[in-house]
XYZ file of C-alpha atoms in Angstrom:
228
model
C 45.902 -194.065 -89.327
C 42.837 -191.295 -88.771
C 42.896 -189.081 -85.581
C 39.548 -187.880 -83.688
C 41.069 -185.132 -81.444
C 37.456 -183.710 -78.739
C 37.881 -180.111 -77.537
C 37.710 -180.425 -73.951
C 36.926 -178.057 -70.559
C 36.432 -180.256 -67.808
C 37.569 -183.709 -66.355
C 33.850 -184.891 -67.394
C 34.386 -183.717 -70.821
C 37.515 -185.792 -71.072
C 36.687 -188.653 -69.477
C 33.378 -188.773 -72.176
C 35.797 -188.302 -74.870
C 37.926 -191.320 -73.911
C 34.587 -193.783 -73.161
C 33.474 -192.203 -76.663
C 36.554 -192.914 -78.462
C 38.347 -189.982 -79.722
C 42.577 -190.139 -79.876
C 43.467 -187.118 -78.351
C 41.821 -184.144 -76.713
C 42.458 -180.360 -77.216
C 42.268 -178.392 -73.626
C 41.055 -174.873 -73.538
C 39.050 -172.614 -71.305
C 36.343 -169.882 -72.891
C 34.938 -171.506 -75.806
C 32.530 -168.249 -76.451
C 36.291 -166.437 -77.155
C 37.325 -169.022 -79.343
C 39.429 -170.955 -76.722
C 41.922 -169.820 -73.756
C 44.651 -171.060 -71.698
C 42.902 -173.097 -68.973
C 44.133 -173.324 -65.601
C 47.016 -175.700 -64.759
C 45.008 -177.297 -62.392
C 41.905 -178.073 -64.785
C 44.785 -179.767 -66.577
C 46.201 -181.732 -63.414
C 42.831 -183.074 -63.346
C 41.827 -183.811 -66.518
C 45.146 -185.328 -66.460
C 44.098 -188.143 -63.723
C 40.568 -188.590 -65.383
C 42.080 -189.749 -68.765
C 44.874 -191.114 -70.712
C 44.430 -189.491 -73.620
C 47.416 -187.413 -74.670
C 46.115 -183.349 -74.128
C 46.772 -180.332 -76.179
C 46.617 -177.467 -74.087
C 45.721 -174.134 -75.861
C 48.591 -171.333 -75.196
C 46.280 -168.091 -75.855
C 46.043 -165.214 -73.888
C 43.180 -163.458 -75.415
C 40.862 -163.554 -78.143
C 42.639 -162.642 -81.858
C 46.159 -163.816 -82.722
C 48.022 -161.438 -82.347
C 50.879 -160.990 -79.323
C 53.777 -159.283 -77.820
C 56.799 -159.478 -75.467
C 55.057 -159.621 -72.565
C 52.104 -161.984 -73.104
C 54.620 -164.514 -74.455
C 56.454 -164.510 -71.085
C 53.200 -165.023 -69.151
C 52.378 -168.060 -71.816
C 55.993 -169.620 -71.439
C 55.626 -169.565 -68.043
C 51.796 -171.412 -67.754
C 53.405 -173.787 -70.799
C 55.470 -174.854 -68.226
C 52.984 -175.024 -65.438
C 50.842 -177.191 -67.850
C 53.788 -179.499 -69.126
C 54.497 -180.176 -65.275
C 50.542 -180.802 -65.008
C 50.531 -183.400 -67.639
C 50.399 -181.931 -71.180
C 51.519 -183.684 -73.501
C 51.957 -180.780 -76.347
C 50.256 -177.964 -77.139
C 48.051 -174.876 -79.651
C 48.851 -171.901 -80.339
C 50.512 -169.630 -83.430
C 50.569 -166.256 -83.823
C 50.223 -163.548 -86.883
C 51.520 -160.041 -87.258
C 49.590 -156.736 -87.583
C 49.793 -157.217 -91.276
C 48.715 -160.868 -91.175
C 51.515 -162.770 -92.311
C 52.660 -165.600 -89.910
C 54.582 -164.168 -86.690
C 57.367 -166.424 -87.194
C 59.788 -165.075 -84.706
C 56.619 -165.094 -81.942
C 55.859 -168.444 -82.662
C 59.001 -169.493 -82.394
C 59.930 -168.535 -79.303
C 57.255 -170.150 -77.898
C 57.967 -173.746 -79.835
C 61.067 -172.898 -78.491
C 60.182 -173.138 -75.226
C 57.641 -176.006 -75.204
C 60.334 -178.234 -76.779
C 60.761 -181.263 -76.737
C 56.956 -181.514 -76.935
C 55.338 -180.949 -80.360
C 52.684 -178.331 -80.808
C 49.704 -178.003 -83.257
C 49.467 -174.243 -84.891
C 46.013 -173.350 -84.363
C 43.558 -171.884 -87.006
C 44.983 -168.409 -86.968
C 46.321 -169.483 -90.360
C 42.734 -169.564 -91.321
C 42.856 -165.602 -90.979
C 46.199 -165.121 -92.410
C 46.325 -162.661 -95.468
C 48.109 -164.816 -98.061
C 47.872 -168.735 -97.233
C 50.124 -169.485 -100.027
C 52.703 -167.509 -97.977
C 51.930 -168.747 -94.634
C 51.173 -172.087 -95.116
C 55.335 -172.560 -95.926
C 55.905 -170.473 -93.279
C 54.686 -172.312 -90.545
C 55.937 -175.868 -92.253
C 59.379 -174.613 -90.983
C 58.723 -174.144 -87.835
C 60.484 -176.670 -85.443
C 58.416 -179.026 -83.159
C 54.961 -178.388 -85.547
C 53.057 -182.084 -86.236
C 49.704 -180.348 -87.215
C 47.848 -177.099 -88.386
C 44.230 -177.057 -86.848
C 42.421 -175.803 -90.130
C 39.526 -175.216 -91.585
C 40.128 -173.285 -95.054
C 38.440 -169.927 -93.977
C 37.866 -168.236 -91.207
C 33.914 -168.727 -91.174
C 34.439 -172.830 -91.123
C 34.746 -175.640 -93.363
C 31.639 -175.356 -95.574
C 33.174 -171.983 -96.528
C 37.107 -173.319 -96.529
C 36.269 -176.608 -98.254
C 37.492 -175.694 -101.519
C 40.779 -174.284 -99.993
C 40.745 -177.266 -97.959
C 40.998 -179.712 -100.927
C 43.712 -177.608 -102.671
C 46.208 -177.611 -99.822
C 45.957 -180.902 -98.929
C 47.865 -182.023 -101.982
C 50.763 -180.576 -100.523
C 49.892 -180.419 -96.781
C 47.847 -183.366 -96.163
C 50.001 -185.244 -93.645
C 50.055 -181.845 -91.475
C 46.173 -180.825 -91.694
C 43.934 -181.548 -88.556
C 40.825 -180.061 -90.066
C 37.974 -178.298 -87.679
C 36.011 -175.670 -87.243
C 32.640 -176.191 -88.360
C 33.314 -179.577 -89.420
C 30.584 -181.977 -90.468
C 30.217 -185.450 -90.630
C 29.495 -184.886 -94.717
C 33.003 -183.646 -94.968
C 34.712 -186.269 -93.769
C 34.650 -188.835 -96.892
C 35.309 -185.790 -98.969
C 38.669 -185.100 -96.926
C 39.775 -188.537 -96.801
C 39.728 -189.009 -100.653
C 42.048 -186.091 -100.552
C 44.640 -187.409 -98.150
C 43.086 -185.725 -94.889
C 43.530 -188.349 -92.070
C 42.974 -186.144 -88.741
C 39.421 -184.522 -87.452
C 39.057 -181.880 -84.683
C 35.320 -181.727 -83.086
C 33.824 -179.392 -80.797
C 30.111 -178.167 -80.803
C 29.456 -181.550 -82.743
C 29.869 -183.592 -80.026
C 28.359 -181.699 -77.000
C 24.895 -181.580 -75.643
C 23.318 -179.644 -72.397
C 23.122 -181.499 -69.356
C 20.609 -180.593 -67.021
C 22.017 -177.513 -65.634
C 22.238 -176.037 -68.953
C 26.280 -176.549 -68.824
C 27.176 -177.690 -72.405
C 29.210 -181.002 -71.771
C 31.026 -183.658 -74.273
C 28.850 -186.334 -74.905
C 29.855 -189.726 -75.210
C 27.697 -191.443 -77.645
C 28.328 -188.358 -80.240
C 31.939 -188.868 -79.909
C 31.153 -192.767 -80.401
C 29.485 -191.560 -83.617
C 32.227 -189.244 -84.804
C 34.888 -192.259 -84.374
C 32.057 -194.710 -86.161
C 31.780 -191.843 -89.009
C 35.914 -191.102 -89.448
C 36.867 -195.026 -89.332
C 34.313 -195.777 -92.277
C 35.667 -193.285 -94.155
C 39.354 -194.068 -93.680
C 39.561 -197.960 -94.191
């Protein structure tokens, strides 16, 4: 069964993902720095203007890296956004050299649990994917790795893409760049689950960029064709 998970800001974006069609949306604040934690409360609303399951980013800051103290802060607002209606979460974590930070991640998985958790594309930047991908299969309450093959998107990662998924299929939510032509491609390798951002928004009249409805209608047209 496929999976269109929208990146979402705002109640509006979500409820346009739902009318459009998409499975599940990813929550974050600051798309310019990549995605942020949002506010608890922009998740207590988003949670009454949808019933979409959320993914709430856990991210303090731009990069992937953390420490002692920034994990606190995020155990404590994974909390605040459980209470508000989350129902999991994104975040992972790599060390100076850029291997997985398994013990960071862990703590953190360990603390969102009993809700699962996606590890977000910070494997895209790790040194030695052969080495990480392993690493983060172990870790306890993971159900996806938001992925796109390389750090500068899919067009660039596709190759990787195609490689892993013969062993890593079932856990790959690919995104990041991701266009529709890549979506028939993925499928014939076992890639079931799609993660859309900038695809699917437009500016309103304000200028605000906004989740639009009939893109997401054409991103769930697109990913059912190619997955029956």
């Amino acid at each position: 069964m496929s999976l269109l998970e929208v990146i979402t800001q705002t109640e509006a974006d979500a409820e346009a993902a739902e009318e459009g069609g998409a499975d599940r949306v990813e929550v974050v604040a600051d798309l310019r720095a990549g995605g942020l934690s949002p506010d608890p409360r922009v998740v207590a609303g988003m949670r009454r203007a949808t019933s979409l399951p959320m993914r709430v980013m856990l991210r303090a800051k731009t990069g992937f890296r953390t420490n002692g103290p920034e994990l606190d802060r995020l155990r404590w607002v994974a909390a605040e956004h459980a209470e508000a209606g989350a129902d999991g979460f994104v975040f992972g974590f790599l060390e100076a050299s850029g291997a997985v930070d398994a013990s960071a991640t862990t703590k953190l998985a360990e603390a969102v649990a009993p809700l699962p958790w996606t590890f977000h594309r910070a494997v895209d930047s790790a040194v030695c994917a052969d080495e990480a991908w392993p690493a983060i299969e172990e870790l306890a309450g993971l159900d996806a790795v938001l992925c796109a093959g390389s750090p500068h998107g899919v067009d660039a990662g596709m190759e990787s893409l195609l490689r892993r998924a013969a062993a890593y299929a079932p856990l790959m939510l690919v995104g990041g760049g991701l266009r529709r032509k890549h979506v028939a491609v993925l499928t014939a390798a076992g890639v079931d689950a799609f993660h859309v951002g900038a695809a699917v928004r437009r500016r309103d009249a304000s200028g605000a960029s906004v989740v639009d409805a009939s893109l997401v209608r054409e991103w769930r047209a697109v990913v059912d064709a190619s997955c029956t």
